[in-house]
Coordinates of C-alpha atoms in Angstrom, one line a residue:
M1 CA 169.0 55.2 -111.6
A2 CA 168.4 58.8 -110.6
D3 CA 168.2 61.6 -113.1
T4 CA 168.9 64.2 -110.4
M5 CA 171.6 66.7 -111.3
L6 CA 173.6 68.1 -108.5
S7 CA 176.1 71.0 -108.3
E8 CA 179.5 70.4 -106.9
F9 CA 178.5 72.3 -103.8
E10 CA 175.4 70.0 -103.3
R11 CA 177.5 66.9 -103.8
T12 CA 180.0 68.1 -101.1
Y13 CA 177.1 68.9 -98.8
V14 CA 175.7 65.3 -99.2
V15 CA 179.0 63.5 -98.9
D16 CA 180.2 65.6 -95.9
G17 CA 176.9 65.0 -94.1
I18 CA 177.1 61.3 -94.6
E19 CA 180.7 61.3 -93.2
K20 CA 179.2 62.7 -90.0
D21 CA 176.3 60.2 -90.0
F22 CA 173.8 62.9 -90.8
R23 CA 171.9 62.9 -94.0
S24 CA 170.1 65.9 -95.7
D25 CA 166.7 64.5 -94.6
G26 CA 167.7 64.0 -91.0
R27 CA 168.3 60.2 -91.2
S28 CA 171.3 58.3 -90.0
C29 CA 173.2 56.1 -92.4
Q30 CA 171.2 53.0 -91.5
D31 CA 167.7 54.5 -91.5
Y32 CA 165.1 53.8 -94.1
R33 CA 162.4 56.3 -95.1
H34 CA 158.7 55.6 -94.3
F35 CA 157.1 52.8 -96.2
E36 CA 153.3 52.5 -96.9
V37 CA 152.0 49.0 -97.9
E38 CA 148.6 47.8 -99.0
T39 CA 147.6 44.3 -100.1
G40 CA 144.7 42.6 -101.9
I41 CA 144.0 45.5 -104.3
V42 CA 143.9 43.8 -107.7
S43 CA 140.8 41.6 -107.9
N44 CA 141.8 39.3 -110.8
T45 CA 145.0 38.0 -109.1
S46 CA 145.9 35.4 -106.5
G47 CA 147.6 38.0 -104.5
S48 CA 148.7 41.6 -104.9
A49 CA 150.3 44.5 -103.1
R50 CA 151.2 48.2 -103.6
L51 CA 154.2 49.7 -101.8
R52 CA 155.2 53.3 -101.6
L53 CA 158.5 54.7 -100.4
S54 CA 158.7 58.4 -100.7
K55 CA 158.0 59.0 -104.5
T56 CA 158.7 55.3 -105.4
D57 CA 155.5 53.5 -106.1
I58 CA 155.3 49.8 -107.1
L59 CA 152.4 47.6 -107.8
V60 CA 152.8 43.8 -107.8
G61 CA 150.3 41.1 -108.8
V62 CA 150.7 37.3 -108.4
K63 CA 148.9 34.8 -110.6
V64 CA 148.9 31.1 -109.6
E65 CA 148.4 28.6 -112.4
I66 CA 149.0 24.8 -112.9
G67 CA 151.9 23.9 -115.2
E68 CA 154.4 21.2 -115.8
P69 CA 157.6 21.2 -113.6
H70 CA 161.0 21.6 -115.2
Q71 CA 162.6 18.4 -116.2
L72 CA 165.6 18.9 -113.9
K73 CA 163.4 19.7 -111.0
P74 CA 160.4 17.3 -111.3
E75 CA 159.4 17.7 -107.6
Q76 CA 159.3 21.5 -107.5
G77 CA 157.1 24.3 -108.8
Y78 CA 158.7 27.5 -110.0
I79 CA 158.4 31.3 -110.1
E80 CA 158.6 33.6 -113.1
F81 CA 159.2 37.4 -112.7
F82 CA 158.4 40.2 -115.0
V83 CA 159.0 43.9 -114.2
D84 CA 157.7 46.8 -116.2
C85 CA 159.2 50.2 -115.7
S86 CA 156.6 52.5 -116.9
A87 CA 157.8 55.4 -119.1
N88 CA 155.7 57.7 -117.0
A89 CA 157.6 56.8 -113.9
S90 CA 160.9 58.5 -114.9
P91 CA 162.5 60.1 -118.0
D92 CA 165.2 57.4 -117.6
F93 CA 162.7 54.7 -118.5
E94 CA 161.9 56.1 -122.0
G95 CA 163.1 54.1 -125.0
R96 CA 165.1 51.0 -124.1
G97 CA 166.1 52.4 -120.7
G98 CA 163.0 51.0 -118.9
E99 CA 163.3 47.6 -120.7
E100 CA 166.9 47.1 -119.6
L101 CA 166.2 48.2 -116.0
G102 CA 163.1 46.0 -115.8
S103 CA 165.1 43.0 -117.0
M104 CA 167.8 43.8 -114.5
L105 CA 165.3 44.0 -111.6
A106 CA 163.7 40.7 -112.6
K107 CA 167.0 39.0 -112.8
T108 CA 167.9 40.3 -109.3
L109 CA 164.7 38.8 -107.9
E110 CA 165.3 35.5 -109.7
R111 CA 168.9 35.3 -108.3
A112 CA 167.6 35.8 -104.7
Y113 CA 164.7 33.4 -105.1
N114 CA 166.9 30.6 -106.5
H115 CA 168.7 30.2 -103.2
P116 CA 167.6 27.0 -101.4
S117 CA 166.6 28.9 -98.3
A118 CA 164.5 31.5 -100.0
I119 CA 161.3 29.7 -100.7
D120 CA 160.0 26.1 -100.5
L121 CA 159.5 25.3 -104.1
E122 CA 158.7 21.6 -103.3
S123 CA 155.5 22.8 -101.6
L124 CA 154.3 23.9 -105.0
C125 CA 154.5 20.4 -106.4
I126 CA 151.2 18.6 -107.1
L127 CA 152.2 15.5 -109.0
P128 CA 155.9 14.9 -109.2
G129 CA 157.1 15.2 -112.8
K130 CA 153.6 16.0 -114.0
Q131 CA 151.9 18.9 -112.4
C132 CA 152.9 21.8 -110.2
W133 CA 151.9 25.3 -109.3
V134 CA 153.6 28.1 -111.2
L135 CA 153.7 31.6 -109.7
Y136 CA 153.7 34.4 -112.2
I137 CA 154.8 37.6 -110.5
D138 CA 154.3 40.8 -112.5
A139 CA 155.5 44.2 -111.1
V140 CA 154.9 47.7 -112.4
V141 CA 157.1 50.6 -111.3
L142 CA 154.5 53.4 -111.4
E143 CA 156.8 56.1 -110.1
C144 CA 160.5 56.2 -109.4
G145 CA 161.9 58.1 -106.4
G146 CA 165.0 56.0 -105.7
N147 CA 165.9 52.7 -104.1
L148 CA 164.1 50.5 -106.6
F149 CA 165.7 47.2 -105.7
D150 CA 164.7 47.3 -102.0
S151 CA 161.2 48.6 -102.7
L152 CA 160.5 46.0 -105.4
S153 CA 161.7 43.1 -103.1
L154 CA 159.4 44.4 -100.3
A155 CA 156.4 44.8 -102.6
V156 CA 156.9 41.2 -104.0
K157 CA 157.2 39.8 -100.5
A158 CA 154.0 41.6 -99.5
A159 CA 152.1 40.3 -102.6
L160 CA 153.2 36.7 -101.8
F161 CA 152.0 37.2 -98.2
N162 CA 148.6 38.1 -99.7
T163 CA 148.7 35.1 -102.2
R164 CA 146.2 32.2 -101.7
I165 CA 146.8 28.9 -103.5
P166 CA 143.7 26.7 -104.0
N167 CA 143.7 23.3 -102.4
V168 CA 143.8 20.4 -104.9
T169 CA 142.4 16.9 -104.6
V170 CA 144.1 14.1 -106.6
S171 CA 141.9 11.1 -107.5
V172 CA 142.6 8.1 -109.7
E173 CA 140.0 7.0 -112.3
E174 CA 140.8 4.0 -114.5
G175 CA 144.5 4.4 -113.9
D176 CA 144.5 8.1 -114.7
E177 CA 145.2 10.8 -112.1
Q178 CA 142.6 13.6 -112.0
L179 CA 143.0 16.9 -110.3
E180 CA 140.1 18.7 -108.7
I181 CA 140.8 22.3 -107.8
S182 CA 138.7 23.8 -105.1
D183 CA 136.6 26.8 -106.1
D184 CA 135.9 27.7 -102.5
P185 CA 137.9 30.9 -101.7
D186 CA 138.3 29.8 -98.1
D187 CA 139.6 26.3 -99.1
C188 CA 143.2 27.4 -99.9
R189 CA 146.6 27.6 -98.3
R190 CA 149.2 30.3 -97.9
L191 CA 152.9 30.5 -98.6
D192 CA 155.5 30.6 -95.8
V193 CA 156.9 34.0 -96.5
D194 CA 159.3 34.2 -93.6
P195 CA 162.2 32.7 -95.6
I196 CA 161.5 35.0 -98.6
P197 CA 164.3 37.6 -98.9
V198 CA 164.2 41.3 -99.1
T199 CA 167.0 43.3 -100.7
V200 CA 169.1 45.8 -98.8
T201 CA 171.0 48.2 -101.1
L202 CA 174.2 49.6 -99.6
S203 CA 175.4 52.7 -101.4
K204 CA 179.0 53.7 -101.0
I205 CA 179.3 57.4 -100.7
G206 CA 182.7 58.9 -99.7
H207 CA 184.2 56.6 -97.1
R208 CA 180.9 55.4 -95.7
H209 CA 177.8 53.6 -96.9
V210 CA 174.1 54.2 -96.5
V211 CA 170.9 52.2 -96.9
D212 CA 167.8 53.5 -98.8
A213 CA 169.7 56.2 -100.7
S214 CA 167.6 59.1 -101.9
P215 CA 167.9 60.2 -105.6
Q216 CA 170.4 62.8 -104.6
E217 CA 172.5 60.3 -102.7
E218 CA 172.3 57.8 -105.6
T219 CA 173.8 60.5 -107.8
C220 CA 176.8 60.8 -105.4
S221 CA 177.3 57.0 -105.2
L222 CA 179.6 55.3 -107.8
A223 CA 179.0 51.7 -106.4
Q224 CA 176.3 49.8 -104.6
L225 CA 176.1 46.4 -103.1
L226 CA 172.8 44.6 -103.2
V227 CA 172.4 42.0 -100.5
S228 CA 169.3 39.8 -100.3
I229 CA 168.5 38.7 -96.7
N230 CA 165.7 36.5 -95.5
G231 CA 164.1 36.3 -92.1
D232 CA 166.7 33.8 -90.9
R233 CA 169.5 36.2 -91.8
N234 CA 170.7 34.0 -94.6
I235 CA 172.3 35.8 -97.6
C236 CA 170.3 34.6 -100.6
A237 CA 172.1 36.7 -103.2
M238 CA 174.6 39.4 -103.5
Q239 CA 175.8 41.6 -106.4
K240 CA 177.6 44.9 -107.1
V241 CA 176.2 47.5 -109.4
G242 CA 177.8 50.7 -110.5
S243 CA 181.2 51.6 -112.1
G244 CA 183.0 52.3 -108.9
A245 CA 185.2 49.9 -106.9
L246 CA 184.6 48.4 -103.5
D247 CA 187.6 47.4 -101.3
P248 CA 187.4 44.2 -99.2
D249 CA 187.0 46.1 -95.9
S250 CA 184.1 48.1 -97.3
I251 CA 182.4 44.9 -98.6
F252 CA 182.7 43.3 -95.2
E253 CA 181.2 46.3 -93.4
M254 CA 178.4 46.5 -95.9
I255 CA 177.5 42.8 -95.4
E256 CA 177.5 43.3 -91.7
T257 CA 175.1 46.3 -92.1
A258 CA 172.9 44.2 -94.5
H259 CA 172.6 41.4 -91.9
S260 CA 171.5 43.8 -89.2
V261 CA 169.2 46.0 -91.3
G262 CA 167.8 43.1 -93.3
K263 CA 166.6 41.3 -90.2
K264 CA 164.8 44.5 -88.9
L265 CA 163.4 45.1 -92.4
N266 CA 161.9 41.7 -92.7
K267 CA 160.4 41.9 -89.2
A268 CA 159.0 45.4 -89.8
L269 CA 157.3 44.3 -93.1
I270 CA 155.7 41.2 -91.7
K271 CA 154.4 43.1 -88.7
A272 CA 152.9 45.8 -90.9
L273 CA 151.3 43.1 -93.2
K274 CA 149.7 41.3 -90.3
K275 CA 148.4 44.6 -88.9
E276 CA 147.1 45.6 -92.3
E277 CA 145.4 42.2 -92.7
S278 CA 143.7 42.5 -89.4
M279 CA 142.3 45.9 -90.4
A280 CA 141.2 44.8 -93.8
T281 CA 137.5 44.7 -93.0
S282 CA 137.4 47.9 -91.0
N283 CA 138.1 50.4 -93.8
Q284 CA 140.9 52.0 -91.9
E285 CA 144.0 53.8 -93.2
K286 CA 146.8 52.0 -95.0
V287 CA 149.6 50.8 -92.8
G288 CA 153.0 52.3 -92.9
F289 CA 156.2 51.3 -91.2
L290 CA 159.5 53.0 -90.4
L291 CA 162.8 51.2 -89.8

């Protein structure tokens, strides 16, 4: 996903440094770069967030609408994802490159959110078999500076933290059920975002693996393991990307790292979001967090 070209000397420098747990930007193998997050920035949505990680910049908007539940899940609402990789974000996104990557990113989110422990879809039900809330989540990759999967998952979780769902009153008139949706912005409820997973991407480089790979490190990695972890440390999804192979011992070590790092990442994000929310009326600087 990185268009960075490295010489053989530069590759050796990156790989040798990682072998010694020292990366070119001074981080250890399990350190993330600094994140900056801001919520409530798109006025015509039910929730929104913008997240920046180095040069990666992602904007997410959530729209909540009433729809009909799926026939096989009549007592649940549902979520639909769409990810747009702007051609201005990276030369790799020109032509069909951005389309294919956007589809892959959306499917990765769907896979994680389909896990039973990821989100309480039954809480989105209004009238079983008839009406439910549908969450349309649209994300735009404005700039690409590496580690898209993790950044996108964090941005989506931040937008859902910011999302407000209007309260609905159900009344029966002449045998027909009528819905009355509150238009009071304060008469609403929030989602429980603690179980919502974030993705930890483990990039295998040499004999070790790193989290939050830079574009240069992504160029040196032939295989990555994507592990979606929620606040309860449940693995909600896992997939391998890249052409390289991963041996069983490496996979086990990567999962152990994902458990540890994912728990910290979830905690750091929620802490930053609560702090940002408490500062929302004071015009203060955007909140960042570092793992």
